[in-house]
XYZ file of C-alpha atoms in Angstrom:
508
model
C -0.040 -0.125 0.159
C 2.775 2.310 0.962
C 4.319 1.667 -2.408
C 1.163 2.527 -4.184
C 0.691 5.726 -2.207
C 4.204 6.815 -3.223
C 3.795 6.239 -6.753
C 0.437 8.226 -6.778
C 1.997 10.816 -4.913
C 4.852 11.042 -7.706
C 2.276 10.876 -10.386
C 0.123 13.542 -8.916
C 3.448 15.763 -8.618
C 4.349 15.202 -12.052
C 0.782 16.219 -13.337
C 1.329 19.448 -11.359
C 4.708 19.943 -13.025
C 3.400 19.179 -16.510
C 0.458 21.863 -16.133
C 2.869 24.691 -14.642
C 3.445 27.146 -17.332
C 1.337 25.114 -19.691
C 0.747 28.043 -22.141
C 4.354 28.955 -22.479
C 5.650 25.463 -22.905
C 2.985 24.821 -25.439
C 3.577 28.127 -27.589
C 5.770 27.345 -30.687
C 8.264 30.236 -30.536
C 8.777 30.121 -34.464
C 5.150 30.689 -34.995
C 3.570 34.359 -34.585
C 0.588 34.437 -32.230
C -1.136 37.013 -34.287
C -0.761 37.575 -37.890
C 1.491 40.608 -38.770
C -0.746 43.558 -40.260
C 1.433 43.738 -43.176
C 0.489 40.273 -44.196
C -3.299 41.165 -43.568
C -2.972 44.062 -45.756
C -1.617 42.212 -48.377
C -4.248 39.690 -48.497
C -6.796 42.132 -48.002
C -5.551 44.005 -51.260
C -5.715 40.666 -53.155
C -9.232 40.001 -51.971
C -10.895 43.239 -53.310
C -10.159 41.569 -56.742
C -10.786 38.097 -56.029
C -10.577 35.227 -53.420
C -9.167 31.932 -52.507
C -8.299 29.477 -55.218
C -10.821 30.331 -57.689
C -9.787 34.357 -57.925
C -11.942 34.594 -61.059
C -15.128 33.376 -59.486
C -17.073 36.714 -58.827
C -15.304 38.772 -61.703
C -16.499 36.220 -64.256
C -20.048 36.551 -62.971
C -20.578 39.828 -62.037
C -17.718 41.748 -64.314
C -18.092 39.618 -67.670
C -21.170 37.607 -67.447
C -23.401 40.730 -66.559
C -21.595 43.967 -66.779
C -19.453 43.614 -70.046
C -22.459 41.979 -71.779
C -24.851 44.635 -70.865
C -22.338 47.468 -71.617
C -21.847 45.701 -75.030
C -18.100 45.394 -74.755
C -18.524 41.657 -74.771
C -20.990 39.199 -76.269
C -21.784 35.531 -76.327
C -24.097 32.978 -78.225
C -24.243 31.148 -75.010
C -27.003 33.265 -73.543
C -28.373 30.811 -71.196
C -25.040 31.503 -68.892
C -23.756 34.926 -70.378
C -27.171 36.568 -69.045
C -26.079 39.835 -69.123
C -26.498 39.858 -72.989
C -30.002 39.134 -72.922
C -30.846 40.403 -69.383
C -32.231 37.360 -67.836
C -31.655 36.430 -64.166
C -29.643 33.277 -62.537
C -29.324 33.219 -58.642
C -25.706 32.638 -58.221
C -24.465 34.459 -61.418
C -26.345 37.928 -60.071
C -25.090 37.573 -56.641
C -21.567 36.440 -56.813
C -20.023 39.879 -55.772
C -22.449 40.014 -52.634
C -21.864 36.270 -51.711
C -18.191 36.460 -51.992
C -17.272 39.803 -50.866
C -18.755 39.840 -47.246
C -17.157 36.595 -45.986
C -13.860 37.246 -47.546
C -12.580 40.774 -48.512
C -15.256 42.799 -46.268
C -14.701 40.450 -42.931
C -10.930 40.622 -43.455
C -10.852 44.208 -44.128
C -13.012 45.187 -40.976
C -10.708 42.580 -38.787
C -7.459 44.650 -40.392
C -9.057 48.186 -39.603
C -10.059 47.079 -35.766
C -6.327 45.917 -35.186
C -4.488 48.711 -36.866
C -6.480 51.059 -34.790
C -4.956 50.109 -31.593
C -1.565 51.337 -32.395
C -0.846 54.847 -33.784
C 2.192 53.522 -35.661
C -0.065 51.472 -38.134
C -1.734 54.617 -39.339
C -0.843 54.074 -42.835
C -2.048 50.590 -42.789
C -5.238 51.551 -41.018
C -5.691 54.625 -43.775
C -4.832 51.995 -46.783
C -7.323 49.545 -45.322
C -10.277 52.394 -45.121
C -9.620 53.002 -48.704
C -9.974 49.540 -49.643
C -12.925 49.091 -47.741
C -14.530 51.980 -49.672
C -13.593 50.437 -53.004
C -15.091 47.293 -52.083
C -18.293 48.690 -50.447
C -18.385 51.055 -53.334
C -18.860 48.177 -55.891
C -21.238 46.251 -53.693
C -23.607 49.580 -53.441
C -23.378 50.426 -56.989
C -24.066 46.911 -58.109
C -26.985 46.301 -55.699
C -28.135 49.650 -54.063
C -28.912 49.389 -50.241
C -26.736 46.768 -48.879
C -25.204 45.976 -45.275
C -22.585 48.346 -44.485
C -22.172 49.887 -41.319
C -22.563 46.565 -39.470
C -21.268 44.268 -42.037
C -18.210 42.187 -41.350
C -18.422 42.533 -37.533
C -19.874 39.378 -36.789
C -16.913 37.727 -34.975
C -16.326 41.167 -33.410
C -19.693 42.126 -32.064
C -22.023 38.965 -32.903
C -24.071 41.138 -35.328
C -24.708 38.052 -37.813
C -27.607 39.877 -39.506
C -26.409 43.248 -40.441
C -28.666 45.846 -41.237
C -29.124 47.223 -44.805
C -28.102 50.602 -45.121
C -29.628 53.063 -47.519
C -27.281 53.757 -50.417
C -27.520 57.818 -49.651
C -25.882 57.252 -46.230
C -23.539 54.643 -47.676
C -22.091 57.333 -49.980
C -21.922 60.003 -47.207
C -19.683 57.737 -45.343
C -17.627 56.492 -48.237
C -16.583 60.099 -49.115
C -15.870 60.989 -45.297
C -13.762 57.796 -45.297
C -11.902 58.776 -48.429
C -11.351 62.277 -46.850
C -10.162 61.155 -43.315
C -8.198 58.363 -44.835
C -6.167 60.502 -47.007
C -5.802 63.151 -44.248
C -4.350 60.488 -42.004
C -1.699 59.130 -44.459
C 1.548 60.038 -43.586
C 5.166 59.829 -45.038
C 6.713 60.149 -41.416
C 4.828 56.863 -40.217
C 5.704 53.252 -40.815
C 5.284 52.362 -44.509
C 4.245 48.913 -45.354
C 6.156 48.768 -48.650
C 6.601 45.128 -49.356
C 2.721 44.533 -48.662
C 1.526 47.475 -50.793
C 0.470 45.949 -54.023
C -1.060 49.022 -55.332
C 1.694 52.220 -54.882
C 4.629 50.249 -53.231
C 4.230 52.423 -50.133
C 3.979 55.863 -52.094
C 1.744 57.742 -49.699
C 1.175 60.628 -52.008
C -0.161 58.263 -54.588
C -2.549 56.824 -52.300
C -3.744 60.472 -51.219
C -4.317 61.301 -54.814
C -6.103 58.114 -55.538
C -8.311 58.637 -52.597
C -9.176 62.217 -53.812
C -9.975 60.582 -57.491
C -12.118 58.092 -55.836
C -13.748 61.006 -54.197
C -14.309 62.655 -57.375
C -15.861 59.175 -58.721
C -18.360 59.072 -55.936
C -19.221 62.680 -55.916
C -20.124 62.594 -59.839
C -21.858 59.580 -59.340
C -24.421 61.892 -57.227
C -24.751 64.486 -59.855
C -28.668 63.644 -60.542
C -29.845 63.334 -57.135
C -27.922 65.760 -54.954
C -26.171 68.241 -57.126
C -25.258 70.150 -54.022
C -23.221 67.551 -52.215
C -22.002 66.359 -55.579
C -20.461 69.858 -56.403
C -19.123 70.329 -53.046
C -17.345 66.945 -52.970
C -16.010 67.137 -56.519
C -14.441 70.685 -55.657
C -13.084 69.193 -52.530
C -11.352 66.106 -54.425
C -9.900 68.238 -57.190
C -8.783 71.108 -54.782
C -7.078 68.382 -52.926
C -5.117 66.920 -56.016
C -6.460 63.994 -58.127
C -4.119 61.447 -60.232
C -1.658 63.342 -62.148
C -0.438 60.626 -64.637
C -0.741 56.969 -65.541
C 1.800 56.071 -62.617
C -1.187 57.233 -60.213
C -3.730 54.924 -61.772
C -4.848 52.700 -59.035
C -4.226 49.042 -59.968
C -3.547 45.747 -57.909
C -0.111 44.092 -58.964
C 0.013 40.438 -59.407
C 3.166 38.218 -59.315
C 1.274 34.999 -60.300
C 3.839 32.971 -58.167
C 1.424 29.749 -58.535
C -1.069 30.717 -55.674
C -4.467 31.274 -57.608
C -5.274 34.252 -55.272
C -2.176 36.181 -56.484
C -3.333 35.985 -60.244
C -5.432 38.705 -62.097
C -9.116 37.343 -61.751
C -10.239 38.361 -65.372
C -7.146 36.685 -66.782
C -7.840 33.658 -64.652
C -11.454 33.420 -66.182
C -9.994 33.590 -69.798
C -6.757 31.074 -69.750
C -7.372 27.503 -70.419
C -5.794 26.264 -67.125
C -8.530 28.465 -65.644
C -11.734 28.713 -66.962
C -11.106 29.070 -70.508
C -13.588 31.342 -71.706
C -11.576 32.509 -74.544
C -9.785 29.458 -75.598
C -13.226 27.462 -75.365
C -14.683 30.303 -77.712
C -17.309 31.271 -74.853
C -16.923 35.025 -75.368
C -16.068 37.362 -78.057
C -15.735 41.303 -78.173
C -18.877 42.917 -78.816
C -19.938 44.389 -82.216
C -20.758 47.850 -80.570
C -17.238 47.939 -79.073
C -15.381 47.033 -81.897
C -17.153 49.068 -84.395
C -16.696 52.044 -82.159
C -13.015 51.554 -81.893
C -12.745 51.130 -85.627
C -14.857 54.233 -86.176
C -12.484 56.296 -83.597
C -9.321 54.837 -85.033
C -8.616 53.598 -81.659
C -4.976 52.499 -81.598
C -5.927 50.112 -78.985
C -7.975 47.789 -81.071
C -4.920 45.664 -82.539
C -3.521 45.398 -78.677
C -6.623 44.186 -77.339
C -8.208 42.148 -80.087
C -7.201 39.026 -82.300
C -9.007 36.567 -84.601
C -8.682 32.912 -83.592
C -6.258 32.729 -86.348
C -4.014 35.208 -84.752
C -4.644 38.117 -87.189
C -4.770 41.342 -85.321
C -5.193 43.606 -88.067
C -7.593 46.250 -87.003
C -9.800 46.478 -90.265
C -10.390 42.606 -90.055
C -11.693 42.564 -86.491
C -15.523 41.653 -86.176
C -17.415 42.000 -83.253
C -20.316 39.695 -82.112
C -23.808 41.211 -82.181
C -25.367 41.300 -78.693
C -28.489 39.332 -78.058
C -27.451 36.734 -80.715
C -27.708 32.967 -79.745
C -26.723 29.806 -81.293
C -29.662 29.611 -83.874
C -29.699 33.285 -84.664
C -26.280 33.521 -85.601
C -26.865 31.421 -88.426
C -28.793 34.261 -89.999
C -25.647 36.765 -89.925
C -23.003 36.938 -92.781
C -20.403 35.556 -90.357
C -22.228 32.333 -88.943
C -19.429 30.697 -87.056
C -18.513 32.354 -83.422
C -14.950 31.221 -83.903
C -14.567 33.716 -86.733
C -15.351 36.763 -84.217
C -12.826 38.886 -82.337
C -11.647 37.762 -78.725
C -9.478 39.232 -76.236
C -5.631 38.893 -77.377
C -3.659 36.674 -74.906
C -1.447 39.573 -73.729
C -4.686 41.100 -72.353
C -5.065 38.029 -69.973
C -1.576 37.587 -68.729
C -1.977 36.276 -65.045
C 0.380 38.799 -63.960
C -1.558 41.819 -65.655
C -2.640 44.654 -63.088
C -6.317 44.743 -62.336
C -7.415 48.456 -62.638
C -9.839 49.875 -59.970
C -9.384 53.247 -61.538
C -7.126 54.870 -63.946
C -5.872 58.229 -64.404
C -7.613 58.536 -67.647
C -11.179 57.938 -65.918
C -10.250 60.529 -63.136
C -9.269 63.322 -65.790
C -12.553 62.748 -67.810
C -14.336 62.930 -64.622
C -12.513 66.370 -63.965
C -13.333 67.343 -67.279
C -17.005 67.000 -66.758
C -16.754 68.402 -63.238
C -15.002 71.902 -64.909
C -17.878 71.945 -67.504
C -20.458 72.164 -64.714
C -18.606 74.760 -62.628
C -17.622 72.383 -59.937
C -13.723 72.455 -60.615
C -11.233 74.802 -61.832
C -9.152 74.306 -64.900
C -9.826 73.699 -68.614
C -12.148 70.991 -69.680
C -10.293 70.486 -73.237
C -7.106 69.797 -71.387
C -8.572 67.374 -69.071
C -10.172 65.484 -71.828
C -6.744 65.752 -73.921
C -4.898 64.491 -70.937
C -7.415 61.360 -70.627
C -7.284 60.432 -74.461
C -3.589 60.265 -74.665
C -3.330 58.691 -71.036
C -5.828 56.092 -71.967
C -4.315 55.173 -75.238
C -0.765 54.596 -73.388
C -2.331 52.914 -70.188
C -2.967 49.627 -72.502
C 0.730 49.156 -72.511
C 0.116 47.563 -68.976
C -1.285 45.042 -71.018
C 1.322 44.391 -73.361
C 0.856 47.112 -75.921
C 3.587 49.372 -77.124
C 1.916 52.659 -77.944
C 3.338 55.844 -78.012
C 2.656 59.477 -77.413
C 2.200 60.023 -81.393
C -0.523 57.199 -80.977
C -2.480 58.831 -78.315
C -1.887 62.299 -80.166
C -3.210 60.830 -83.466
C -6.259 59.189 -81.685
C -6.903 62.600 -80.066
C -6.993 64.473 -83.522
C -9.361 61.935 -84.667
C -11.798 62.450 -81.786
C -11.233 66.072 -80.605
C -13.183 67.784 -77.687
C -16.073 69.924 -78.966
C -14.806 73.311 -79.358
C -18.142 74.651 -78.934
C -21.445 73.473 -78.741
C -23.814 71.986 -76.080
C -23.006 70.619 -72.510
C -24.503 67.481 -73.754
C -22.294 67.339 -76.792
C -19.311 67.689 -74.520
C -20.568 65.115 -71.927
C -20.858 62.701 -75.031
C -17.422 62.825 -75.734
C -16.199 62.524 -72.531
C -18.387 59.463 -71.429
C -18.035 57.629 -74.671
C -14.350 58.018 -74.051
C -14.973 56.814 -70.495
C -16.519 53.508 -71.818
C -13.941 53.041 -74.446
C -11.067 53.443 -71.556
C -12.957 51.183 -69.179
C -14.005 48.532 -71.613
C -10.217 48.166 -73.139
C -9.000 47.357 -69.217
C -11.835 45.045 -68.534
C -13.475 47.525 -65.798
C -16.625 46.765 -66.912
C -18.637 47.233 -63.970
C -17.511 50.866 -63.595
C -18.761 51.370 -67.235
C -22.084 50.102 -66.180
C -22.184 52.247 -63.241
C -21.034 55.465 -65.215
C -23.507 54.730 -68.178
C -26.280 54.287 -65.568
C -25.966 57.780 -64.435
C -25.170 59.514 -67.867
C -27.075 57.372 -70.387
C -23.712 57.481 -72.506
C -22.697 56.102 -74.921
C -26.075 55.705 -76.241
C -26.421 51.904 -76.373
C -29.244 50.329 -78.291
C -30.693 47.740 -75.874
C -31.564 43.982 -76.935
C -35.128 42.868 -76.746
C -34.671 38.863 -76.289
C -37.277 36.589 -75.873
C -38.065 35.837 -72.110
C -35.885 39.096 -71.111
C -36.810 40.483 -67.675
C -36.462 44.150 -68.171
C -38.811 44.703 -70.875
C -36.012 44.915 -73.209
C -34.057 47.388 -71.387
C -30.378 47.292 -69.820
C -30.673 46.612 -66.197
C -30.171 49.285 -63.593
C -28.864 46.899 -60.879
C -28.353 43.104 -59.978
C -30.406 41.083 -57.787
C -29.418 40.106 -54.360
C -28.267 36.783 -53.165
C -31.294 34.674 -52.716
C -29.832 32.828 -49.757
C -29.938 35.998 -47.972
C -33.639 35.917 -47.406
C -33.184 32.936 -45.432
C -30.790 34.120 -43.021
C -31.073 38.019 -43.019
C -34.578 39.540 -42.484
C -33.267 42.956 -42.967
C -33.090 42.413 -46.598
C -37.102 42.901 -46.280
C -36.683 46.633 -45.192
C -34.254 47.146 -48.170
C -36.745 45.894 -50.570
C -39.559 48.190 -48.962
C -37.333 51.212 -48.886
C -35.529 50.815 -52.449
C -38.249 48.804 -54.351
C -38.699 45.405 -55.487
C -35.382 43.064 -55.727
C -35.431 43.327 -59.730
C -33.205 44.257 -62.571
C -35.052 47.629 -63.236
C -35.482 48.865 -59.666
C -33.336 51.994 -59.556
C -31.097 52.873 -56.837
C -30.749 56.163 -55.074
C -28.031 57.873 -57.494
C -29.794 56.371 -60.624
C -32.494 59.112 -61.618
């Protein structure tokens, strides 16, 4: 018995010794207990373009299947899937950006913002994260209208798993406030996360100018619904200093080091080892877009477009009409879809940058603001800057165009020396549509078209479409949201029915 007691006491003492400093002993000294904010910033930057092992998922559905087709930049005879060309609904296609942004980019950005707030030395990481969140939430509200905003992404922090839907008017007010405050807080004297900044490599002045150009974009979006606020914010943005050259264009840089997340999402959709939509002949450039490039003598045409044979001759490019299916194409002079133009291989390299906003777009918006009396400067000069810059920006996608090419393009499409504001706006926003289309920024083209109605696109009236033969004004919410968040009913009551033709707050 004594021996048994001695053994038992020894075991109990050993157990106590094992549990002493248990947490210290069981912590791996070579593994961080918290992910460094630099890494979270890098991850969050990539997530505003795509997510996970399938970086092209939401871009394919929202940017290409719907926006590119509705804007007639692209077309497809597979109208049962590329529904934006004929204005029909499929839940997972319409709701892709909504369903993927909240559990990925929004959640990560909110987490990063809350962590960065804890230490003033991280003011630049905090400010960059706030700007990235503005970009992501800006797309969400411009695509769907009223969306979860103020409570979105805080589930793990506050326990709010059914966030309220904020009114777009309130979302816009906060987006503009965030851009102003974040831009003001950026500092060249504080810690700069250069290696994890996949946009500007740590150049805080470029971040400031980008924030102001984004401010100008959101200000102009409010032009019809709140002209006074639009004017005030447009003036503030331009006075603070917007993008000054193509070097200031906001684009996410990719290395394509093997991880799917670190690849251009649009390119991922197009390559054979990704989704293969170009190599499988699933999409072509649209007739409206190709015809416009020919008419305007656009030097970007042979850079972005090719026939399947490899012929890039501008005169030989053929755009596929919108609303044509596998049967009706047989009535066209060119009956085989493989004979129509498609994106050239250089436009979908996996390490191509993904553009969020370009200097050319910023200058075109500035030209409009000047014409409206909301900013100082010369509208013609801003327009001229935009056309030359837009031509040269395509070099980011493998082009070799020069100032001379830009000057020639400008000579073929000059700014109206006189005439009405409408004529000048048509020149400005036709080019806006051209530059966003050439760089696959179709969602922005769609948002700008809904505000301006420019260029004047002719919609299709395909049998069974859900819009009465009109281009949709928004995409529909995630159908799964109806089963998990009752606040969606409040949004539908306030905004209007969850349909393609329900106009959001700024779309008047």
